[in-house]
mmCIF file of C-alpha atoms in Angstrom:
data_model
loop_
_atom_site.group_PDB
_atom_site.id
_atom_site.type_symbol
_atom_site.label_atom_id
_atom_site.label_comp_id
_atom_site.label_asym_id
_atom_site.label_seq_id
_atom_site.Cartn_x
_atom_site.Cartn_y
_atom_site.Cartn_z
ATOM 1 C CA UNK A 11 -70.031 46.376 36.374
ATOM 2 C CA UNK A 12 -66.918 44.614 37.948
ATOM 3 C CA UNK A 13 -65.304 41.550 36.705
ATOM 4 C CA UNK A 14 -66.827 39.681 39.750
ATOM 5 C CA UNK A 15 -69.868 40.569 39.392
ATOM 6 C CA UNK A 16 -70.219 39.522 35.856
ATOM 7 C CA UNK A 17 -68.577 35.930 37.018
ATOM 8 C CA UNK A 18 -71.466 35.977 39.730
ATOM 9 C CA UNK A 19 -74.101 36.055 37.128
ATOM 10 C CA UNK A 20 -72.465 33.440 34.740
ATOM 11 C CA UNK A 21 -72.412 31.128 37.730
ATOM 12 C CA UNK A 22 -75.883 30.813 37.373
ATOM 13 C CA UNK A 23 -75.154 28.914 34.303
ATOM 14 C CA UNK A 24 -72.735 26.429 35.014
ATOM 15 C CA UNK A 25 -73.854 23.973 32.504
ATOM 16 C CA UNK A 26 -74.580 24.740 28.956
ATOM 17 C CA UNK A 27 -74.599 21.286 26.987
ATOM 18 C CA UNK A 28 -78.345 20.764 26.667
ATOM 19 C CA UNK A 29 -80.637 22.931 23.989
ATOM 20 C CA UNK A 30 -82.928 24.417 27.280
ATOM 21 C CA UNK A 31 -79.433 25.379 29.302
ATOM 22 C CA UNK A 32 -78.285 27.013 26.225
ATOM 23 C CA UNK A 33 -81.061 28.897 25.599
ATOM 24 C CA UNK A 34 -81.607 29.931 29.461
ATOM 25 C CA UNK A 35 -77.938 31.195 29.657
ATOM 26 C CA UNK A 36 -78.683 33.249 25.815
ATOM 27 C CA UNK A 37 -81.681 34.906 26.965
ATOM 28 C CA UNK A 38 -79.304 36.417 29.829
ATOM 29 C CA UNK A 39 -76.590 37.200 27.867
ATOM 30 C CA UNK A 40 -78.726 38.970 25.553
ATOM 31 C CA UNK A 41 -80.594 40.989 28.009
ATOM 32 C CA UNK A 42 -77.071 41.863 29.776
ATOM 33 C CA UNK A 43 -75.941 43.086 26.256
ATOM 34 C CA UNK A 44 -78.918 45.066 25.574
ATOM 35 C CA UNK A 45 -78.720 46.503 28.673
ATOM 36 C CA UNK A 46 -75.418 48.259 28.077
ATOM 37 C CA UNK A 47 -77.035 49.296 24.492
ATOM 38 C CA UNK A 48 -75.938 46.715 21.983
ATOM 39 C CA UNK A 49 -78.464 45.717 18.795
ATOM 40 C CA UNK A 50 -78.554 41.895 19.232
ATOM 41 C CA UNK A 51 -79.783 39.088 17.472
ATOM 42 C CA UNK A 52 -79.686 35.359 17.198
ATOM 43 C CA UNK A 53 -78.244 33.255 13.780
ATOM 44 C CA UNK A 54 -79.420 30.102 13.717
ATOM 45 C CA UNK A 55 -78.940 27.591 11.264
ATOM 46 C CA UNK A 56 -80.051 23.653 11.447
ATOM 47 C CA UNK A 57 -76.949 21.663 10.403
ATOM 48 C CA UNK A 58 -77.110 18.069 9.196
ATOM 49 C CA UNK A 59 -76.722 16.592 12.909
ATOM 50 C CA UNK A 60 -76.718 19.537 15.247
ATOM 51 C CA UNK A 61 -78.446 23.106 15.106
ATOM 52 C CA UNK A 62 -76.379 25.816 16.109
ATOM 53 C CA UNK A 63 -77.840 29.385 17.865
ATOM 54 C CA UNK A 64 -74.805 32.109 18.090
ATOM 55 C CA UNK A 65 -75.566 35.502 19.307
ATOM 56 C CA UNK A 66 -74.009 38.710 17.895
ATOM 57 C CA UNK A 67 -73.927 42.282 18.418
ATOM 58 C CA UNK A 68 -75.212 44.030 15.506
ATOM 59 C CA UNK A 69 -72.085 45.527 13.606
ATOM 60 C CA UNK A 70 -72.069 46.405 9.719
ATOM 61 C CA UNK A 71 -68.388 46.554 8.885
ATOM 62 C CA UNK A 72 -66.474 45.350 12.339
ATOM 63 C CA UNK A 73 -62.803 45.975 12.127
ATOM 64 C CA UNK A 74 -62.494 43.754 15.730
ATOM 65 C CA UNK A 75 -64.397 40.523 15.686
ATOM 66 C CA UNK A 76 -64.337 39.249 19.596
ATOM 67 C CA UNK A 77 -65.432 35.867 19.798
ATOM 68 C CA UNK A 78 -65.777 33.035 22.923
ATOM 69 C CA UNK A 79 -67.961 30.013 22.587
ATOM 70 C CA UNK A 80 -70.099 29.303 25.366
ATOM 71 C CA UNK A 81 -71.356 25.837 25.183
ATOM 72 C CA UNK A 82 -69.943 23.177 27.433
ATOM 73 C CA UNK A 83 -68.137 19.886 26.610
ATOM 74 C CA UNK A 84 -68.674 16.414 28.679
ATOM 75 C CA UNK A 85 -66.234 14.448 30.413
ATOM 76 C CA UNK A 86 -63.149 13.116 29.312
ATOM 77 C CA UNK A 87 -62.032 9.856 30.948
ATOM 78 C CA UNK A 88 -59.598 10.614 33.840
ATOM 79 C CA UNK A 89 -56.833 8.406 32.631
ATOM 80 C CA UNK A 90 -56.532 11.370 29.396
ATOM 81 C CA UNK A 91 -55.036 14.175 31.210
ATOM 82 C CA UNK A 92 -51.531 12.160 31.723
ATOM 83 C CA UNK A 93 -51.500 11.683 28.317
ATOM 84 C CA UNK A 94 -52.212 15.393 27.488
ATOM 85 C CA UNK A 95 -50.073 16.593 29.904
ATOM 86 C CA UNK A 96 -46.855 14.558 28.211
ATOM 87 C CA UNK A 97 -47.885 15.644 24.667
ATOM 88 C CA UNK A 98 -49.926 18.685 24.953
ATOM 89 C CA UNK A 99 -52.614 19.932 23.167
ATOM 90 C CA UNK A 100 -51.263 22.105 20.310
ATOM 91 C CA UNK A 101 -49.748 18.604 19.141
ATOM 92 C CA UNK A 102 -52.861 16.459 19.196
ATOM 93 C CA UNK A 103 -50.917 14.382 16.153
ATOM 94 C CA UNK A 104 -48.191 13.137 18.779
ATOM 95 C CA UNK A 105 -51.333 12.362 21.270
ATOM 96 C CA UNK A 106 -53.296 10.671 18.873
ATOM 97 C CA UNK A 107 -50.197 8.527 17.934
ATOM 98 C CA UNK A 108 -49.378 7.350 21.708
ATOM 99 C CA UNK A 109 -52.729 6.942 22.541
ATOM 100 C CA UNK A 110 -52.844 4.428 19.758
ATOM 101 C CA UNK A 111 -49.792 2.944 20.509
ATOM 102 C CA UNK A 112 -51.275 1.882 24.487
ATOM 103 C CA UNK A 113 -54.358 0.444 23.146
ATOM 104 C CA UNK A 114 -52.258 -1.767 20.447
ATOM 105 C CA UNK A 115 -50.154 -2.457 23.655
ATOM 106 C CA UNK A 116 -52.900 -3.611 26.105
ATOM 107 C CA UNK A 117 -53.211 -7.045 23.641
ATOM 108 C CA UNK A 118 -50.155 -7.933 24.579
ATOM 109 C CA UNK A 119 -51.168 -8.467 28.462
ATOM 110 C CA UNK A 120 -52.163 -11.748 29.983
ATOM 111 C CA UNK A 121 -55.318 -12.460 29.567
ATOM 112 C CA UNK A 122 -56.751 -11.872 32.882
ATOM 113 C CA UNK A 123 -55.302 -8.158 32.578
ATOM 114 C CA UNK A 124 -56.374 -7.209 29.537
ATOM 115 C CA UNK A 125 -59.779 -8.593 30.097
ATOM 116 C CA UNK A 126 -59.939 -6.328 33.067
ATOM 117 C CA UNK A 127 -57.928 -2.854 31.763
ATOM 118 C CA UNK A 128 -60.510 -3.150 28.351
ATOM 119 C CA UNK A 129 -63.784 -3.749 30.010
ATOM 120 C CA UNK A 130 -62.155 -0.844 32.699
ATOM 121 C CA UNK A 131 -60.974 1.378 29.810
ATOM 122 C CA UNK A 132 -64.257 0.525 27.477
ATOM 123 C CA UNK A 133 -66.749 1.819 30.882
ATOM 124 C CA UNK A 134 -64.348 4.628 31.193
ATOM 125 C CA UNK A 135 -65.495 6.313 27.950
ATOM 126 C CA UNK A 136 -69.416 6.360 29.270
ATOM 127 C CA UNK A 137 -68.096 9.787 30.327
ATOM 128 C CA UNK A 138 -68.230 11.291 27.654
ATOM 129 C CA UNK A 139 -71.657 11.130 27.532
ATOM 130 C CA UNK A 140 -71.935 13.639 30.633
ATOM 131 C CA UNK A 141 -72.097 16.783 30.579
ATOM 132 C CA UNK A 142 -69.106 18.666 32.861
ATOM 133 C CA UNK A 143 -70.933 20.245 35.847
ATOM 134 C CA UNK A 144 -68.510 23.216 36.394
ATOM 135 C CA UNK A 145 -66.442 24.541 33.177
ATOM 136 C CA UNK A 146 -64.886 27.662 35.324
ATOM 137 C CA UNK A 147 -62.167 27.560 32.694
ATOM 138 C CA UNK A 148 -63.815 25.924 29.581
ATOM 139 C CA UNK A 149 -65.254 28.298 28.736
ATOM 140 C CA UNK A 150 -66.583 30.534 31.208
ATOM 141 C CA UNK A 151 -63.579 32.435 31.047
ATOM 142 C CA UNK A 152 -63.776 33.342 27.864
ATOM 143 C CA UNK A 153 -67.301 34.125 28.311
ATOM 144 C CA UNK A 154 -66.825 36.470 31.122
ATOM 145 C CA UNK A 155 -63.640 38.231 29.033
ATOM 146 C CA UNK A 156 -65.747 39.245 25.952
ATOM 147 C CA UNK A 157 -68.444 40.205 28.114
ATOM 148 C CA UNK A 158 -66.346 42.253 30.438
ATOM 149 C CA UNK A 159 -65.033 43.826 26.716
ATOM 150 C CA UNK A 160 -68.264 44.950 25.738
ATOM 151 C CA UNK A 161 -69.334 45.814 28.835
ATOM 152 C CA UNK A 162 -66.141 48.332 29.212
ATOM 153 C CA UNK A 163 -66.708 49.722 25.560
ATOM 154 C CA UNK A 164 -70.584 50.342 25.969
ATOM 155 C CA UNK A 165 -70.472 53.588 26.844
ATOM 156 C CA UNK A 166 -67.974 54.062 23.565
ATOM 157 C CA UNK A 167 -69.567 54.734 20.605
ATOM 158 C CA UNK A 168 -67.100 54.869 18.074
ATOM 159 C CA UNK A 169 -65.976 51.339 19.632
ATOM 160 C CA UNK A 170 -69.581 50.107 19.469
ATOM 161 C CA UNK A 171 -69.565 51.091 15.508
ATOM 162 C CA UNK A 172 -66.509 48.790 14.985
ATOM 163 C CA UNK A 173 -66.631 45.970 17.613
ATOM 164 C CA UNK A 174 -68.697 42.985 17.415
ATOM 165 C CA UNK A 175 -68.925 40.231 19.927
ATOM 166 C CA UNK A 176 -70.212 37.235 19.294
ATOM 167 C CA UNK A 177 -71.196 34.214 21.609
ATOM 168 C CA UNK A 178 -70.714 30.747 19.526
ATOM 169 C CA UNK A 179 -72.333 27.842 20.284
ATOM 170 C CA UNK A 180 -71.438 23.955 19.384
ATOM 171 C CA UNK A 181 -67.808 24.730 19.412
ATOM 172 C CA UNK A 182 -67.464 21.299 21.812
ATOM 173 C CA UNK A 183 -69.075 19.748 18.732
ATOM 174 C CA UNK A 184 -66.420 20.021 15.913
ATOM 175 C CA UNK A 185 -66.597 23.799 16.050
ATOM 176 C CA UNK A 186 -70.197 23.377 14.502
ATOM 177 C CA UNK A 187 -71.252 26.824 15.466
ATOM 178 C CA UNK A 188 -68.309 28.634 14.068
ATOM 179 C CA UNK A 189 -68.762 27.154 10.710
ATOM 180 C CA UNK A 190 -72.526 27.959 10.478
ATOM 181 C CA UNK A 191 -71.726 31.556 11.683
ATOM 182 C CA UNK A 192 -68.754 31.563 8.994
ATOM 183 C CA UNK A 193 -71.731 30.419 6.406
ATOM 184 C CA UNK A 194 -74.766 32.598 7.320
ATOM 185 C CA UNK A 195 -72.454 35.332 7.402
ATOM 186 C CA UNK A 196 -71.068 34.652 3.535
ATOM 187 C CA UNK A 197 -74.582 33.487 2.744
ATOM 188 C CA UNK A 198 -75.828 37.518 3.698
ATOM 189 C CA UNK A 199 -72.842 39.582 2.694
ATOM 190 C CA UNK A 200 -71.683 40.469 5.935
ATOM 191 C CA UNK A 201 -68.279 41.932 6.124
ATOM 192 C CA UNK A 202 -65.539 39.758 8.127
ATOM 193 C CA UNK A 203 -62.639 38.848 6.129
ATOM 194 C CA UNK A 204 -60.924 42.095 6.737
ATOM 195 C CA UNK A 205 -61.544 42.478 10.604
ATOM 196 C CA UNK A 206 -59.281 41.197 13.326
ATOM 197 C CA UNK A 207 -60.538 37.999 14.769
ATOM 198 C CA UNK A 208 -59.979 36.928 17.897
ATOM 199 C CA UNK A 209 -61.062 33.853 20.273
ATOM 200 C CA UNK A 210 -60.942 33.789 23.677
ATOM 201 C CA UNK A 211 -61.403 30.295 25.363
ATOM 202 C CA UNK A 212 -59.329 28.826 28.873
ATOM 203 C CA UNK A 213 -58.196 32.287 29.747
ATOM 204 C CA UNK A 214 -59.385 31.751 33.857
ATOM 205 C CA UNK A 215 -56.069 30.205 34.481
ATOM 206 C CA UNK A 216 -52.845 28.494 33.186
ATOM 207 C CA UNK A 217 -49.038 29.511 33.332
ATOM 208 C CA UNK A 218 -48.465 31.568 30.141
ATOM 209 C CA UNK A 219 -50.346 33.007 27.746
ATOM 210 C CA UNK A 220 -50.290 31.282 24.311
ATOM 211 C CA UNK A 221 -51.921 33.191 21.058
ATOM 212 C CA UNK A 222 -53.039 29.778 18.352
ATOM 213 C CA UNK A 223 -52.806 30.354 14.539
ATOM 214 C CA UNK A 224 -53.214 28.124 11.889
ATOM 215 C CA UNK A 225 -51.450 29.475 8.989
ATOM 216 C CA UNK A 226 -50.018 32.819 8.350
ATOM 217 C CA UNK A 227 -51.388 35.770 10.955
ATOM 218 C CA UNK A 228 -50.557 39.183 11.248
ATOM 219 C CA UNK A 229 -53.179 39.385 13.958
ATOM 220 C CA UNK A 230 -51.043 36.893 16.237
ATOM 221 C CA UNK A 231 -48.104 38.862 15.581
ATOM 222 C CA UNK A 232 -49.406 42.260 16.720
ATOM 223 C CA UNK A 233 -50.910 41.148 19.406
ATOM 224 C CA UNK A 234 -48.042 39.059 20.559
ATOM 225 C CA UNK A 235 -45.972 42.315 20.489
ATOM 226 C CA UNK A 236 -48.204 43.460 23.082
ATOM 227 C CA UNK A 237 -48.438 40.747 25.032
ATOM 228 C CA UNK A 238 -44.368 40.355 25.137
ATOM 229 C CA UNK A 239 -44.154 44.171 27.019
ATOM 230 C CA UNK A 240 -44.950 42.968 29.819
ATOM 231 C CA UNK A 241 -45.185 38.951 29.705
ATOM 232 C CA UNK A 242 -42.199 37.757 27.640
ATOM 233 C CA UNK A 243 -43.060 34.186 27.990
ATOM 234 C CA UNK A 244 -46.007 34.615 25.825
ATOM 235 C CA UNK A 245 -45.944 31.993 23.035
ATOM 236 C CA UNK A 246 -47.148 32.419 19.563
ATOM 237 C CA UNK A 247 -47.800 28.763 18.332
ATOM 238 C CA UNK A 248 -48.509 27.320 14.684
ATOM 239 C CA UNK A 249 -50.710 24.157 14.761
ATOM 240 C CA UNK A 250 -51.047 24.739 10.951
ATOM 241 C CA UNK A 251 -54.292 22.546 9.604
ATOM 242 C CA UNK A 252 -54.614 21.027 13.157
ATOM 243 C CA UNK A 253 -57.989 22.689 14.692
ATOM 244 C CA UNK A 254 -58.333 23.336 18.532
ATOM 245 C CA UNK A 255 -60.606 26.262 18.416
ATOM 246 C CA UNK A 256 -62.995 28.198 16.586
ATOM 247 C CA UNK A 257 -60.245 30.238 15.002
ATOM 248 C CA UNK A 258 -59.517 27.474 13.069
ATOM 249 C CA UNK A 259 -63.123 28.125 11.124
ATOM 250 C CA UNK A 260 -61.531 31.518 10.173
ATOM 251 C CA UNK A 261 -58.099 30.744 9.740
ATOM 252 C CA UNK A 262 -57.863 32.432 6.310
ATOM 253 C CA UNK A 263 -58.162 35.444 7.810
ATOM 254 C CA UNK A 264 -55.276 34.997 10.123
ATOM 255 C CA UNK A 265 -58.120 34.842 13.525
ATOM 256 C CA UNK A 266 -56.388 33.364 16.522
ATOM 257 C CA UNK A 267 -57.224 31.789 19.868
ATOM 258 C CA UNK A 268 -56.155 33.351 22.898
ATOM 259 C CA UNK A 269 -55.681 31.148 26.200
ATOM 260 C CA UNK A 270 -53.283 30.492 28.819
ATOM 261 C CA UNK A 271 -51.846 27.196 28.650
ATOM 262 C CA UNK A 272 -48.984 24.740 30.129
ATOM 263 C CA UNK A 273 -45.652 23.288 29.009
ATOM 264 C CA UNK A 274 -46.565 19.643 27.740
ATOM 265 C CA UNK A 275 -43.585 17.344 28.510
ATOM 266 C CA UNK A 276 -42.373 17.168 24.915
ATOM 267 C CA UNK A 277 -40.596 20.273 23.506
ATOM 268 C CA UNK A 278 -42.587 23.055 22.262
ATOM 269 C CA UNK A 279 -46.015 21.732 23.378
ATOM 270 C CA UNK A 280 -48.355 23.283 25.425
ATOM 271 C CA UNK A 281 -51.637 21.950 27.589
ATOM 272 C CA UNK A 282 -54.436 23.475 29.199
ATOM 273 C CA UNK A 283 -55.028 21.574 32.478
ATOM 274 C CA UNK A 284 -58.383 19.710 34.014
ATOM 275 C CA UNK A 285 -60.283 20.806 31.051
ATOM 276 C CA UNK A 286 -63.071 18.392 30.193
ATOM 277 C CA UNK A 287 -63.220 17.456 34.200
ATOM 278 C CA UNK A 288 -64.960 17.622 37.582
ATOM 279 C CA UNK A 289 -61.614 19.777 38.217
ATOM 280 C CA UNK A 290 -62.690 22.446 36.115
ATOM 281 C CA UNK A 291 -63.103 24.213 39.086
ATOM 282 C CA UNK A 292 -60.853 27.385 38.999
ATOM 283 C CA UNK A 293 -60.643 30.370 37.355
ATOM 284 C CA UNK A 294 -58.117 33.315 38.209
ATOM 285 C CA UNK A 295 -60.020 37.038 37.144
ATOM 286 C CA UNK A 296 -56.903 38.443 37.480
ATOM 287 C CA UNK A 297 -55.536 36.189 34.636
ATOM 288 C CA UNK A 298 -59.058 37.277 32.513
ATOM 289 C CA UNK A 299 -58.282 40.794 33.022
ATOM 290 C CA UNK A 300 -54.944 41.053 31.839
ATOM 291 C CA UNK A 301 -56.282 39.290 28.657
ATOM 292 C CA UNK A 302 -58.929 41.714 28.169
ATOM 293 C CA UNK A 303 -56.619 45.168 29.261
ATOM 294 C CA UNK A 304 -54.273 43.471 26.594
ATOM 295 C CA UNK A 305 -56.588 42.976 23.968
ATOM 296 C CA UNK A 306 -58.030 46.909 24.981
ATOM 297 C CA UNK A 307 -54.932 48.260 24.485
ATOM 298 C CA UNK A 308 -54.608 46.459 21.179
ATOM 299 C CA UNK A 309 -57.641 48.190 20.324
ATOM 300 C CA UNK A 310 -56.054 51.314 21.202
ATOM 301 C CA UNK A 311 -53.479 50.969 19.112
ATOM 302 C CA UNK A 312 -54.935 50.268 15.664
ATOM 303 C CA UNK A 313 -57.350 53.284 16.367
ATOM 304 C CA UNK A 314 -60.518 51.593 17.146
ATOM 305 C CA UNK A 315 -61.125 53.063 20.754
#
């Protein structure tokens, strides 16, 4: 099955915020998966405000854990992306700080002004109680990458022994759905500490690929190696305790995000544009297939294909 015509089918799923969009969009992913012959099945596990579902491919002792969470976020207020295009989001300290900084600012206004740029700013942030209608990038993309991984390893059964995929939800949410999976899975005794972790989320389009860690990773090194033959721009990026991704729920055993992202203004930042918009539109599958012939190849390398 081509890369297209996976992306056709995920269209049909533009939107997964709400509990019945999630679970329309799972019961297709899971019959695509068990289609191609994968053992699936559904953790779920009721968290203090939000209930998480994540589906997984049945694997014992993975030594590749492919991850991509595919709930989708609301709106951010328009007047956000200049601000995260100046200081970037793998510095969300330096964001945080400015952004505080403008609203301390507004006070000192004329009246009439600030009256009008609050009660502006204040309505702005109804947005974020809508859900985004199109998330091409966030996170189809990384969607359509692990499922075009499994669906090229299917027919692999060594690969099938030692590969596990696994859709998260409620990563939008505080990566909710990572940390129940991270729980269930210590709660049961299944095997992840040792395996190679990787996230793929915004990997439809953006001008460089960047690999996250937080905290020491072999995993972002190796990979990095591979990703420097024949894209030397590729970034390896520390955001230390600073969470952006699921990764970040697995962190202690060096997992990584893997996107494409943009130079922020300040030095050594990088962005990932129109996420969180209407202009979520776009999505390169020539961008998602280098990603996933990369992370194949990475495969290759440490013997598991």
């Amino acid at each position: 099955m081509a890369l297209a015509t996976i992306f056709e089918l995920l269209k049909a799923y533009p939107k997964r915020f709400r509990r019945t969009e999630k679970e329309a969009f799972l019961q297709a992913a899971t019959q695509l998966l068990e289609n191609w012959g994968y053992k699936t099945r559904q953790l779920e596990k009721n968290g203090k405000i939000w209930t998480s579902v994540n589906l997984e491919t049945k694997v014992k002792s993975p030594e590749f854990i492919i991850l991509a969470h595919y709930d989708t976020p609301t709106m951010l207020p328009p007047w956000f992306e200049p601000f995260i295009r100046i200081f970037g989001h793998t510095r969300p300290y330096f964001l945080s700080i400015m952004l505080l900084v403008f609203f301390a600012l507004l006070i000192y206004l004329p009246g009439k002004v600030f009256a009008i740029l609050a009660i502006v700013t204040g309505l702005s942030f109804l947005m974020i109680l809508l859900p985004n209608p199109k998330n091409y990038n966030d996170n189809t993309s990384g969607v359509l990458g692990l499922l075009s991984l499994a669906e090229q390893l299917k027919d692999i059964p060594r690969a099938k022994r030692r590969v596990k995929f696994v859709l998260v939800d409620n990563e939008e949410m505080i990566l909710t759905g990572a940390e129940h999976l991270r729980d269930l899975w210590e709660e049961e005794g299944t095997s992840f500490g040792d395996a190679r972790i990787l996230s793929l989320d915004c990997i439809g389009w953006g001008k460089q690929p960047v690999i996250i860690r937080n905290g020491p990773s072999y995993i972002g090194v190796e990979l990095l190696s591979i990703f420097h033959e024949e894209k030397p721009e590729s970034k390896l990026v520390n955001m230390g305790l600073m969470p952006l991704n699921d990764n970040y729920i697995f962190r202690d055993s060096g997992a990584v995000l893997v996107s494409y992202m943009n130079k922020a203004s300040i030095k050594n930042s990088y962005y990932i544009k129109n996420i969180h918009s209407i202009f979520d539109k776009r999505i390169d599958l020539n961008q998602v297939k280098w990603i996933t012939d990369n992370i194949l190849e990475y495969m290759r390398r440490q013997d598991v294909i």
